[in-house]
Tab-separated table of C-alpha atoms and ligand atoms in Angstrom:
chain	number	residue	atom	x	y	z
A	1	UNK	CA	15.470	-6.631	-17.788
A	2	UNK	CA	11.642	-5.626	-17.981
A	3	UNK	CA	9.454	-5.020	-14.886
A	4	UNK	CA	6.060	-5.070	-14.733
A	5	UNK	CA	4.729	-2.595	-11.854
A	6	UNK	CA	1.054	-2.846	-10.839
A	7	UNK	CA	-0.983	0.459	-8.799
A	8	UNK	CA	-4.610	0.287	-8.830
A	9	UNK	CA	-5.987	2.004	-5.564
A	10	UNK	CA	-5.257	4.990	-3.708
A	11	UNK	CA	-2.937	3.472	-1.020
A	12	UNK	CA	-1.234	1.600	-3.679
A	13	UNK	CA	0.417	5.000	-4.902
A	14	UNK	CA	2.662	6.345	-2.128
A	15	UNK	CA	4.006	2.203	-2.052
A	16	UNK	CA	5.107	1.815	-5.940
A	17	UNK	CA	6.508	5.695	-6.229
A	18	UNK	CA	9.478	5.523	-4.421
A	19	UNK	CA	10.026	1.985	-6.422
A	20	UNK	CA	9.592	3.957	-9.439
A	21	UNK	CA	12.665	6.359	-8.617
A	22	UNK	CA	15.487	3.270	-7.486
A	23	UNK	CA	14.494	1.966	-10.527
A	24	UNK	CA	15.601	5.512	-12.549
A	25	UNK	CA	18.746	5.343	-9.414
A	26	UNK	CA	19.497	1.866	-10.406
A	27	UNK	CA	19.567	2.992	-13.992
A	28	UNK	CA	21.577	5.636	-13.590
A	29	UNK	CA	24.500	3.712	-11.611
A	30	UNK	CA	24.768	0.778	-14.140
A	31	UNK	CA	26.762	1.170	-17.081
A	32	UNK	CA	26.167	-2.595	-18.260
A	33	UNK	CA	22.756	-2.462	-20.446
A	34	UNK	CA	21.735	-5.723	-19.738
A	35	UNK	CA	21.750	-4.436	-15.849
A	36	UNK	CA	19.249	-2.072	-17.193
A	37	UNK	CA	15.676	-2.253	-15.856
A	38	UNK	CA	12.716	-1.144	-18.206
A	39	UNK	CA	9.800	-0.071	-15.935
A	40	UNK	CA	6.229	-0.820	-17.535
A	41	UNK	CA	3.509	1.104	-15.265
A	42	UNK	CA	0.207	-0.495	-15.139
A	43	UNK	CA	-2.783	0.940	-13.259
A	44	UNK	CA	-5.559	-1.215	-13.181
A	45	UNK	CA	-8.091	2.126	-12.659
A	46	UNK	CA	-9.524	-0.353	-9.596
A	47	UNK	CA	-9.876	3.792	-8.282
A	48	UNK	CA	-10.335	6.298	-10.714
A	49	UNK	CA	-11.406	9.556	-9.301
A	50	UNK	CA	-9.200	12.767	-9.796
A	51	UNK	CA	-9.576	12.398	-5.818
A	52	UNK	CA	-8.786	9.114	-5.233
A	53	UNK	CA	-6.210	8.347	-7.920
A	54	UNK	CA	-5.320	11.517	-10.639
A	55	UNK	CA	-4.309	13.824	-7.928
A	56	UNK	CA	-1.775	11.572	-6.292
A	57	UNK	CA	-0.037	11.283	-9.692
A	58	UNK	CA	0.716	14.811	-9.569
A	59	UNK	CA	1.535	14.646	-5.561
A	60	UNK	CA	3.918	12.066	-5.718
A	61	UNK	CA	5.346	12.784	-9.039
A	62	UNK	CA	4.945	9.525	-10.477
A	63	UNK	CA	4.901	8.918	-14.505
A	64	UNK	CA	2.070	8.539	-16.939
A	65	UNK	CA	1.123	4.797	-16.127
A	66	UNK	CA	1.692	2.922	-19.563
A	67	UNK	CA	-1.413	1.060	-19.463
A	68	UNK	CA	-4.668	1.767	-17.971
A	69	UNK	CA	-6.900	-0.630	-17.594
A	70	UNK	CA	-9.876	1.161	-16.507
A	71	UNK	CA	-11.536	-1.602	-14.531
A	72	UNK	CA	-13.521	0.863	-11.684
A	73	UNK	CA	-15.639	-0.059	-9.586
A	74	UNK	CA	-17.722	-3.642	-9.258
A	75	UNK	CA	-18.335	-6.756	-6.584
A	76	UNK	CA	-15.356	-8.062	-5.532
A	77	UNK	CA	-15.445	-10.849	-7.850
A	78	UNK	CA	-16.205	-8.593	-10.832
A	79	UNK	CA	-13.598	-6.270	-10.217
A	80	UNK	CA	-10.767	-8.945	-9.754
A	81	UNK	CA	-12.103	-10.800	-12.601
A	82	UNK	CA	-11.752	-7.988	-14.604
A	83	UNK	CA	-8.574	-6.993	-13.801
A	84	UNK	CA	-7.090	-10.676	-14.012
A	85	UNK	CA	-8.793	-10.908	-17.862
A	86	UNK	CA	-7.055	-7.678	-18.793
A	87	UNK	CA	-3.783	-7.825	-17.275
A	88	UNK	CA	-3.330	-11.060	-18.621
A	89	UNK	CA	-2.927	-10.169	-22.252
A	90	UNK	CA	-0.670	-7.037	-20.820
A	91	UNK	CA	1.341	-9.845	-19.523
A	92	UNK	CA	1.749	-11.911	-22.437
A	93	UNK	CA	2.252	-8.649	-24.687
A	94	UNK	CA	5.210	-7.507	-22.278
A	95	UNK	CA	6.823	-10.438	-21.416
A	96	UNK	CA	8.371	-8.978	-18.165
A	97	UNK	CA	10.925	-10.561	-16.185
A	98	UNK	CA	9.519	-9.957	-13.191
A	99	UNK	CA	6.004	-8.448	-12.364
A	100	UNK	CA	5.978	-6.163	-8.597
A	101	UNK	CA	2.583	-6.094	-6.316
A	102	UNK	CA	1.911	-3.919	-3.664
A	103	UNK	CA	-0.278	-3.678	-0.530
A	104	UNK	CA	-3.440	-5.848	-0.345
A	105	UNK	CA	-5.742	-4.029	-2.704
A	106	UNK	CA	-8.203	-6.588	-5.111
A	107	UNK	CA	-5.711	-5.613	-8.054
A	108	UNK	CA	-2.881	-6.582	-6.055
A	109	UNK	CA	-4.275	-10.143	-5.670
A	110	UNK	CA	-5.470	-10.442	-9.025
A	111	UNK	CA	-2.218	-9.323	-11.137
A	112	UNK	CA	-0.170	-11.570	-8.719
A	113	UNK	CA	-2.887	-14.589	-9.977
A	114	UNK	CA	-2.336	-13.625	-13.095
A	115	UNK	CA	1.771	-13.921	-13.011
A	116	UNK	CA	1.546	-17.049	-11.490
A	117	UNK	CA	-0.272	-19.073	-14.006
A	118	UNK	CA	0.459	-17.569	-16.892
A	119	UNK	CA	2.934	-19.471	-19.530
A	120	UNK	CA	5.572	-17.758	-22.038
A	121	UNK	CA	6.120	-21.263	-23.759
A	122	UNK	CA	5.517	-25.029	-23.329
A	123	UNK	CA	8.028	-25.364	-20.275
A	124	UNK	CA	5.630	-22.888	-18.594
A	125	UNK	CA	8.125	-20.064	-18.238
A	126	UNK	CA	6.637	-16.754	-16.378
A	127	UNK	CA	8.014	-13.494	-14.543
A	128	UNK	CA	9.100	-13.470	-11.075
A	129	UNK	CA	6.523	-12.043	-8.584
A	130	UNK	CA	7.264	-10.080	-5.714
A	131	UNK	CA	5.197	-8.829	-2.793
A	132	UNK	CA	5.881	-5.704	-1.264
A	133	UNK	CA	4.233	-5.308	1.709
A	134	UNK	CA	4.107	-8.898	1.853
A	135	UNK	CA	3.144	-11.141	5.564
A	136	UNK	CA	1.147	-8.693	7.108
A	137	UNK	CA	-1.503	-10.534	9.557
A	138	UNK	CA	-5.022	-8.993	10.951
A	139	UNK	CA	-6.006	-13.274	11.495
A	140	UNK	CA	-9.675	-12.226	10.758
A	141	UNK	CA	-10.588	-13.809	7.216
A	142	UNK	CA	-13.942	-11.645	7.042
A	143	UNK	CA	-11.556	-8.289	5.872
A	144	UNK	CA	-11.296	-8.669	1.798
A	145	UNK	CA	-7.885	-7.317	2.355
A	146	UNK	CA	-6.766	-10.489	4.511
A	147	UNK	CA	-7.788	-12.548	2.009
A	148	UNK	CA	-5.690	-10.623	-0.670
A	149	UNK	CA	-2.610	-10.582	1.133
A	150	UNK	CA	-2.880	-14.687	2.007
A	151	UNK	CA	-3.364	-15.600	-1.508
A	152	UNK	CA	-0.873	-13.247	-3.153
A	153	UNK	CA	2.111	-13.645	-0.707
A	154	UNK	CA	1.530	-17.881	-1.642
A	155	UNK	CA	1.653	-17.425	-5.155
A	156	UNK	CA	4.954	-14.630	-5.159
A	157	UNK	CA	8.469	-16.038	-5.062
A	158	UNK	CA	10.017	-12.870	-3.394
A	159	UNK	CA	8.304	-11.472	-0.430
A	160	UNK	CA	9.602	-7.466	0.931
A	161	UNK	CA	8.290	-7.200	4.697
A	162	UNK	CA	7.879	-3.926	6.496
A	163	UNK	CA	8.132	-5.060	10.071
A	164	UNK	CA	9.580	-8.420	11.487
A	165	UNK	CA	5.920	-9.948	11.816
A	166	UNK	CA	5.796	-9.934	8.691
A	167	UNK	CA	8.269	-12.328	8.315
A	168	UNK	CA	6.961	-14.206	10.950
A	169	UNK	CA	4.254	-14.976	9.762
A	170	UNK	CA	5.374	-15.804	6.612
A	171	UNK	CA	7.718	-18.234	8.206
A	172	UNK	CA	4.900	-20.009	10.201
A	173	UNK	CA	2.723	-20.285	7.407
A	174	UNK	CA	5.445	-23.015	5.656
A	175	UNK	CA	7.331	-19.900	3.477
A	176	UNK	CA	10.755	-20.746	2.541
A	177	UNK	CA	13.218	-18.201	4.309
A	178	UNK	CA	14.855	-17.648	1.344
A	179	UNK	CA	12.260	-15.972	0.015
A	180	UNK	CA	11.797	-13.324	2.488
A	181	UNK	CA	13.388	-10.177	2.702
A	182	UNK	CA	12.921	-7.658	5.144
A	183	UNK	CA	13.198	-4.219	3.577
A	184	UNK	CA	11.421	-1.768	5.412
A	185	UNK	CA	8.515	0.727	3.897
A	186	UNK	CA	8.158	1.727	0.640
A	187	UNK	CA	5.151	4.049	2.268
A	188	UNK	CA	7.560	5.384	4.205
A	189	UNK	CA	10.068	6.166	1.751
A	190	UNK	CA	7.508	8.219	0.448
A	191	UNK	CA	6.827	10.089	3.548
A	192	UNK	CA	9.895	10.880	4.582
A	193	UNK	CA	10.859	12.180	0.972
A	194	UNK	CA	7.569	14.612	0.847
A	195	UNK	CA	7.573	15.631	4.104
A	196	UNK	CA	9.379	18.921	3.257
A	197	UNK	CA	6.562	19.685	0.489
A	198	UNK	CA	3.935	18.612	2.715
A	199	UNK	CA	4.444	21.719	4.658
A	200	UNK	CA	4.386	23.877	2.071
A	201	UNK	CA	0.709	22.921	1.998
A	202	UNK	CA	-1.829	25.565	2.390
A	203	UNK	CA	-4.347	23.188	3.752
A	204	UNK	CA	-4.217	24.364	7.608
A	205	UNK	CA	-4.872	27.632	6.484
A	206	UNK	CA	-7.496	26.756	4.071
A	207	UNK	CA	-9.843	24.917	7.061
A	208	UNK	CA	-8.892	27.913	9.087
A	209	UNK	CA	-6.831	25.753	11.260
A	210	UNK	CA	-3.693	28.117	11.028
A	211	UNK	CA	-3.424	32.026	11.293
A	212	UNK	CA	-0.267	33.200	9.592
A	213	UNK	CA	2.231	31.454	11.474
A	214	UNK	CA	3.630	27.985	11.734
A	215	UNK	CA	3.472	27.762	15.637
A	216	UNK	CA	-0.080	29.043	15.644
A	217	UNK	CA	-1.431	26.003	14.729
A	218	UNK	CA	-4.726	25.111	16.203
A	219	UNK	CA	-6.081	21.894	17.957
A	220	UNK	CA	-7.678	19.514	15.649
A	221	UNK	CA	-8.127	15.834	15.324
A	222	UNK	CA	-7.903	13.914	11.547
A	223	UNK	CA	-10.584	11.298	10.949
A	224	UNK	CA	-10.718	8.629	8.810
A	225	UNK	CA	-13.074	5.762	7.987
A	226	UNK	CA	-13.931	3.536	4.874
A	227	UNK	CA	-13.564	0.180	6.144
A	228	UNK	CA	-17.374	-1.674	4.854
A	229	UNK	CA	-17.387	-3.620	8.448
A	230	UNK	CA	-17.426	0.396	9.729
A	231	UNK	CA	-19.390	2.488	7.568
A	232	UNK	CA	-21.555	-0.189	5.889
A	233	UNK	CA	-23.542	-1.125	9.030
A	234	UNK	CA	-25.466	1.822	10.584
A	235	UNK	CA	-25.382	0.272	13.775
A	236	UNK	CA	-21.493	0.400	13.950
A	237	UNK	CA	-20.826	3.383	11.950
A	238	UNK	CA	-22.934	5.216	14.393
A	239	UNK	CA	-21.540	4.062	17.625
A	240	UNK	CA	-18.455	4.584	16.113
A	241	UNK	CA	-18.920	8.562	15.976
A	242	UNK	CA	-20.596	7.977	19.336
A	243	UNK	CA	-17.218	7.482	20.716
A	244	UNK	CA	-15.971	10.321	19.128
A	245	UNK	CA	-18.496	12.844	20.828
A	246	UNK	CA	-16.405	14.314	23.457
A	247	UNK	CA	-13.536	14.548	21.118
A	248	UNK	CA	-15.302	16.793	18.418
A	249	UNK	CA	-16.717	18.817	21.543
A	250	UNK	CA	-13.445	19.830	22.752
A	251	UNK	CA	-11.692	20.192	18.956
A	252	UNK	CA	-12.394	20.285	15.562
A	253	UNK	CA	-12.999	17.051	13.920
A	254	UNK	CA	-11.769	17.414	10.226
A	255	UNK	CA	-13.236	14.070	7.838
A	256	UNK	CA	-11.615	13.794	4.649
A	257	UNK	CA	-14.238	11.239	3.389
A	258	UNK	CA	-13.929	8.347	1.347
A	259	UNK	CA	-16.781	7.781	-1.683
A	260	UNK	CA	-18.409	4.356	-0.137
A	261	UNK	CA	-18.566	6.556	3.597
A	262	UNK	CA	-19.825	10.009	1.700
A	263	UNK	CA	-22.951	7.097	0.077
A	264	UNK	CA	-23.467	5.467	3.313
A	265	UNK	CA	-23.890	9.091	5.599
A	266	UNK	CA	-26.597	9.736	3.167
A	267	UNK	CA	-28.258	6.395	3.243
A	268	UNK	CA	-28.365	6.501	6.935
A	269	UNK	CA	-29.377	10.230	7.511
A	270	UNK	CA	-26.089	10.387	9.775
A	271	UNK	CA	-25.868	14.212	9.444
A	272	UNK	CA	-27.310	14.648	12.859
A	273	UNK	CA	-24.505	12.540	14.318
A	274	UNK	CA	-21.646	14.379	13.260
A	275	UNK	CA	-21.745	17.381	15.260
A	276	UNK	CA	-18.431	19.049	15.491
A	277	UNK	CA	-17.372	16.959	12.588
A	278	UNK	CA	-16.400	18.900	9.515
A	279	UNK	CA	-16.637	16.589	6.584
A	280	UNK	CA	-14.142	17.418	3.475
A	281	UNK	CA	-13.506	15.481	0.055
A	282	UNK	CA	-10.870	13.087	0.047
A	283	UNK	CA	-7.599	15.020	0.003
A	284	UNK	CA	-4.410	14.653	-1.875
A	285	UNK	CA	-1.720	13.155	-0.398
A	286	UNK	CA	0.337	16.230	0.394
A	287	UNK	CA	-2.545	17.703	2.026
A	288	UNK	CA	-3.031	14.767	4.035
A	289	UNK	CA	0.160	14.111	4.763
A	290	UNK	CA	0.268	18.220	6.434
A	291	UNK	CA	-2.830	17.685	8.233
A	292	UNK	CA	-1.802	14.539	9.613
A	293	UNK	CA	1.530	15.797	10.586
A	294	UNK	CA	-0.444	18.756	12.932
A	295	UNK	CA	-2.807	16.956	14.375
A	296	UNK	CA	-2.987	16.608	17.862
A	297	UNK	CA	-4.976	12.819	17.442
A	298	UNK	CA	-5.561	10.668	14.467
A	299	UNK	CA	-8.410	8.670	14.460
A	300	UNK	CA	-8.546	5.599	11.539
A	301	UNK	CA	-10.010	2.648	10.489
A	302	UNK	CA	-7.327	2.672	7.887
A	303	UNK	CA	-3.922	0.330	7.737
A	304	UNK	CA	-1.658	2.954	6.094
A	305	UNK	CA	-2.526	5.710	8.467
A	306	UNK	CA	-1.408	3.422	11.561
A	307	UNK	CA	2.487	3.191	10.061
A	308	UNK	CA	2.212	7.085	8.668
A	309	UNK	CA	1.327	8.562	12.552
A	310	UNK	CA	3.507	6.000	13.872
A	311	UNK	CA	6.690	7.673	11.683
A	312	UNK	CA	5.215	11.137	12.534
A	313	UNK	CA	4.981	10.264	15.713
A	314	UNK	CA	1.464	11.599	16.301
A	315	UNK	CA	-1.019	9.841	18.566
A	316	UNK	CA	-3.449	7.076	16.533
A	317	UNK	CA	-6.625	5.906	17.796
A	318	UNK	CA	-7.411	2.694	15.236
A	319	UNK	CA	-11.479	2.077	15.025
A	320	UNK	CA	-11.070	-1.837	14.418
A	321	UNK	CA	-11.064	-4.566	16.513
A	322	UNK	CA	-7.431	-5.699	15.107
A	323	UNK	CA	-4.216	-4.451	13.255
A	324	UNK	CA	-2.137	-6.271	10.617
A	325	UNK	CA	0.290	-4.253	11.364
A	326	UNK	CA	1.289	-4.937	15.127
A	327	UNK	CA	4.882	-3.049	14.983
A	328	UNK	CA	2.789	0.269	15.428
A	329	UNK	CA	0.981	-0.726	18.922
A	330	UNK	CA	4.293	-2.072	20.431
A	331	UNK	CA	6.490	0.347	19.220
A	332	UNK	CA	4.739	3.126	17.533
A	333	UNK	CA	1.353	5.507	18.522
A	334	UNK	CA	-1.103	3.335	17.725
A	335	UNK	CA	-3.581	2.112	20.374
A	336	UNK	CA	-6.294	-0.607	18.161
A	337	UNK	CA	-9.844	0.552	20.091
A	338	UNK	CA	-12.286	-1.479	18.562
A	339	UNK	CA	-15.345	-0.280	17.343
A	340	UNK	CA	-18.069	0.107	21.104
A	341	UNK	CA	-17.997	3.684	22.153
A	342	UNK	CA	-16.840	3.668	25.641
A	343	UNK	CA	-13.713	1.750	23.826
A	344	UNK	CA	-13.201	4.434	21.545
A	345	UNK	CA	-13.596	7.422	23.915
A	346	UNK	CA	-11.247	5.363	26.673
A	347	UNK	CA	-8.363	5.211	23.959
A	348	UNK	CA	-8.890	9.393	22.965
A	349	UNK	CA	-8.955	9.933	26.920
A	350	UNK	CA	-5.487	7.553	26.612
A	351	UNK	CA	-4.017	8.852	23.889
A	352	UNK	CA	-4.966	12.850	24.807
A	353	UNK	CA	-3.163	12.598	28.172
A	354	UNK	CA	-0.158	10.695	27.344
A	355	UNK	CA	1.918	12.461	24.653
A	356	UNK	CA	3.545	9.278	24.122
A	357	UNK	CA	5.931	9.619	20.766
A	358	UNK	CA	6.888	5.882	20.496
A	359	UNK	CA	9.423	4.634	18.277
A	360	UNK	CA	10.439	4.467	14.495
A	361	UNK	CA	10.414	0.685	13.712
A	362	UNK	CA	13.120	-0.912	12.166
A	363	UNK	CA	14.425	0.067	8.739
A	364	UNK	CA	11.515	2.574	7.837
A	365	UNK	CA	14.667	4.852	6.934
A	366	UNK	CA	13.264	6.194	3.605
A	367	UNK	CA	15.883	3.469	1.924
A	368	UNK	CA	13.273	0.424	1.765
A	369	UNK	CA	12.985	0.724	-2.728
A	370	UNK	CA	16.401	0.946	-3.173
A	371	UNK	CA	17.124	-2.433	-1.150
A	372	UNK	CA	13.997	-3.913	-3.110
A	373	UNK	CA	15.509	-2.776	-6.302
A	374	UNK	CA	18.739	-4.454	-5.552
A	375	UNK	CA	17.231	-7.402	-4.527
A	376	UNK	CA	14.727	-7.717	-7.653
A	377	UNK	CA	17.454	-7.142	-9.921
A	378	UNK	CA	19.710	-9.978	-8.451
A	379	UNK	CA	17.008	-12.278	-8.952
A	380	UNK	CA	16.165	-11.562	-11.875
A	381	UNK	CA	19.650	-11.887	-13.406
A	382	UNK	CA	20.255	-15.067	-11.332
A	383	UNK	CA	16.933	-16.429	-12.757
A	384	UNK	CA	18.268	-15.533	-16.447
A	385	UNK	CA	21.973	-17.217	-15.760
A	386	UNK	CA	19.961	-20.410	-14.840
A	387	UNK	CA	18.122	-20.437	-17.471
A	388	UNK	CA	20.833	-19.748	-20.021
A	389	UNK	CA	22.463	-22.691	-18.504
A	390	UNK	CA	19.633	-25.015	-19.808
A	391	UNK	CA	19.116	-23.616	-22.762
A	392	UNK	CA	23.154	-24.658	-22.836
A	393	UNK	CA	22.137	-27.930	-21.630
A	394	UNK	CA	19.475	-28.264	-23.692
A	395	UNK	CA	21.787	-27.708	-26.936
A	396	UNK	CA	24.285	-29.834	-25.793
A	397	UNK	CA	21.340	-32.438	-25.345
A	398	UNK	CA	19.932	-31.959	-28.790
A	399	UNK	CA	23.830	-32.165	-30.085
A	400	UNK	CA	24.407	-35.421	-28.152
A	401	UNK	CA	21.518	-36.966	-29.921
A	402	UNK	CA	22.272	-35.706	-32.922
A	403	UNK	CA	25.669	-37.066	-32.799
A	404	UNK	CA	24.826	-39.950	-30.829
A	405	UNK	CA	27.944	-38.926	-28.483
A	406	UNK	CA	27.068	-37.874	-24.450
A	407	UNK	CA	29.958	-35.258	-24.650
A	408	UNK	CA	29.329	-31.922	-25.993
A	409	UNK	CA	31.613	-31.497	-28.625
A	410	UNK	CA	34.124	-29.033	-28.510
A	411	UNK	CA	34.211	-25.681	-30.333
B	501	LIG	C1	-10.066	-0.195	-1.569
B	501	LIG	C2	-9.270	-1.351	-0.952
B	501	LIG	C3	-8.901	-1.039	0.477
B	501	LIG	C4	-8.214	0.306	0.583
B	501	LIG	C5	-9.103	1.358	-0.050
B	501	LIG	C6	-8.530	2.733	0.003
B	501	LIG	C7	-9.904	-3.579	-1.769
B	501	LIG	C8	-10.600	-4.836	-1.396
B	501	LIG	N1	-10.070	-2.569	-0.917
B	501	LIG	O1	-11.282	-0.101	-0.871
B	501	LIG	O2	-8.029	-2.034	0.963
B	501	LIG	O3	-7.962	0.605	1.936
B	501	LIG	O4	-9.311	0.992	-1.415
B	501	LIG	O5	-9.470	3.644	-0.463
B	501	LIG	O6	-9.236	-3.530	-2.771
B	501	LIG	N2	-15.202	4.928	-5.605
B	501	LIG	C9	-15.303	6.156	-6.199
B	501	LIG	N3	-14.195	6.625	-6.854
B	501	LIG	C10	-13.032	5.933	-6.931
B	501	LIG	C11	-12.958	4.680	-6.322
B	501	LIG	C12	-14.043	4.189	-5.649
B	501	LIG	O7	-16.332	6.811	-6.149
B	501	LIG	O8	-12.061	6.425	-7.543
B	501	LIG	C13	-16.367	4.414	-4.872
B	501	LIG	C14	-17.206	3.451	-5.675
B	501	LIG	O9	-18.518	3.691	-5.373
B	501	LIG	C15	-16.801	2.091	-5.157
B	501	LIG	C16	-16.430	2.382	-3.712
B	501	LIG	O10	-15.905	3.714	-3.730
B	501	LIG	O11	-17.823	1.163	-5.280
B	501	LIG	C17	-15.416	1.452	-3.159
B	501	LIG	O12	-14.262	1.360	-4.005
B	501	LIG	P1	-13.417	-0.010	-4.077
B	501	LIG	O13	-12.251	0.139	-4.946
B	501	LIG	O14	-14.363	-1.142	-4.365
B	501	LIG	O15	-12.947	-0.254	-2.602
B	501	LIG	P2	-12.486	0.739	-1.442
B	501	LIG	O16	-13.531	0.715	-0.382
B	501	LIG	O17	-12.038	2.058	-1.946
């Protein structure tokens, strides 16, 4: 069987690489060759920085992808559009059985487009789609991302959730149940297999936010921001690091920051603003992953970072006025503050006094790519029994008219 596995952005990576490996597991356990899976790697290049993209190859220890599109940057419609024309004759080249999404990036709504209405032969014929990270809600239309994840999780026919609203949703929205499957994290799979490495990171020491030893940590808060409705209005950007004024008087503030935010600080003469804040590029993921793990507070407009403190159990302060992912407020660390000031520095006070740990949602037990693995590769064989069978029926068909008999004749 052949697989078609789509990464295009940076949060994209840490999802697919732990898909990669129970496909080599899956591999490696079956001694029937048609059980085999062949694994076709395509990044779209939607990010292409050493920073953003080349640098969590080597983190996560994830193969040469075996095409590159190299669509970069563009509107949202250009970008999409660019990926859909290109994947589409990757498509038809491969032939896959099945082609695997992930997250709620552009490229993850356009390949899915592409699978769905694309045509191997007159009977239209095309690969399986699945979602991972499929059903995930924010109910507020006006974040690209919702839009992605509506459109792709109608057009897939096999839907991996992360957290039972997922499947909820899915369920409300007219999804047939037997299309959902609730795996767990693929994002977690990935942290909990890098966590060791992560602390071999030198990172704390290299923002002198460690002396020497492991328990001489320092106090520091992580912050991240990139969403456009944050960083590409002044007005909110700015009241956004407002709220954060008191924090980055009592601690270091370290900023890994994101291309679009590094543009719009310029644009808006923001240095003045982000006293105590010590801006850094955008890390790799085991650096990342380290600093995140030490910090005393996370602070995030992101939807990754939300799950990642929740399984690290570090307190999360989220800088949007909603979360898609609602399993990390009622169980996890997560408090959503919105984006006013006063909102922001009520939910540091919050967070700062309560050392609440919160709890590990269900299945995020490192295992979620294996059980997606399993599942794809059931499909997939089902979907190639059936249509054996009517290739069957279709011979005995042709035979019967041929013969003018209804009985297929007998060998
Ligand atoms: C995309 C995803 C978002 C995800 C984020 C993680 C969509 C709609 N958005 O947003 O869900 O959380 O990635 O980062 O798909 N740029 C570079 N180098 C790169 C990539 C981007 O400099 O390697 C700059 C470009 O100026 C580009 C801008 O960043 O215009 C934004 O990149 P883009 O891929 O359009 O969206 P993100 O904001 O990164």
């Amino acid at each position: 069987m052949k697989i078609i596995l789509v990464v295009g952005a940076r949060p994209n990576f840490m999802k697919a690489g732990p898909i990669i490996k129970a496909v080599r597991e899956h591999n490696r356990r079956t001694d029937k060759p048609r059980e085999e899976i062949r694994l076709v790697l395509v990044h779209t290049g939607q990010h292409y920085d050493q920073a953003m993209s080349g640098s969590f190859f080597n983190d996560l220890d994830l193969p040469r992808p075996d095409v590159h599109l190299g669509v970069g940057s563009g509107s949202h419609a250009v970008q999409t559009a660019e990926v859909m024309r290109q994947f589409e004759s990757v498509v038809l080249a491969e032939r896959p059985d099945a082609v695997v999404v992930v997250g709620d990036v552009n490229s993850t709504l356009a390949c899915a487009l592409v699978a769905a209405k694309i045509s191997f032969d007159s009977k239209g014929t095309r690969p399986l789609i699945a979602h991972v990270e499929a059903g995930l809600r924010s109910y507020d239309k006006g974040m690209p991302e919702e839009v992605n994840r509506i459109v792709t999780d109608h057009v897939c026919d096999l839907l991996f959730v992360t957290e039972q609203s997922g499947a909820d949703n899915l369920l409300r929205e007219g999804t047939s149940p037997a299309q959902i499957h609730f795996v767990g994290n693929t994002m977690i799979d990935s942290l909990l297999a890098s966590k060791a490495r992560a602390d071999e990171s030198a990172i704390l020491e290299r923002f002198g936010l460690r002396n020497g030893r492991v328990d001489q940590t320092e106090q520091y808060a992580l912050l991240t921001l990139h969403r456009p409705s944050n960083v590409d209005d002044r007005e909110t950007f700015v009241n956004i690091l407002e709220g954060l004024r008191d924090l980055s008087q009592s601690m270091p503030v370290v900023f890994p920051v994101h291309p679009r935010t590094r543009k719009r600080i310029a644009e808006f003469h923001l240095d003045g603003a982000l006293d105590g804040i010590h801006l850094v590029d955008p890390l790799g993921y085991l650096d990342f992953l380290c600093l995140m793990k030490n910090a005393q507070l996370v602070v995030t407009d992101s939807g990754g970072i939300q799950e990642e403190t929740t399984c690290l159990r570090v307190p999360c302060v989220t800088v949007r006025e909603n979360t898609e992912r609602p399993v990390t407020v009622t169980q996890g660390t997560n408090i959503i503050a919105g984006t006013a000031s006063q909102n922001i520095r009520a939910a540091v006070k919050k967070q700062m006094m309560s050392g609440s740990t919160g709890l590990i949602p269900e299945k995020w037990d490192g295992m979620a790519a294996f059980r997606i693995v399993e599942i794809l590769a059931a499909a997939i064989e089902r979907k190639q029994s059936s249509s054996l069978i009517d290739i069957e029926s279709a011979a005995v068909e042709v035979t019967a008219a041929m013969t003018g008999s209804t009985q297929p004749e007998t060998p």
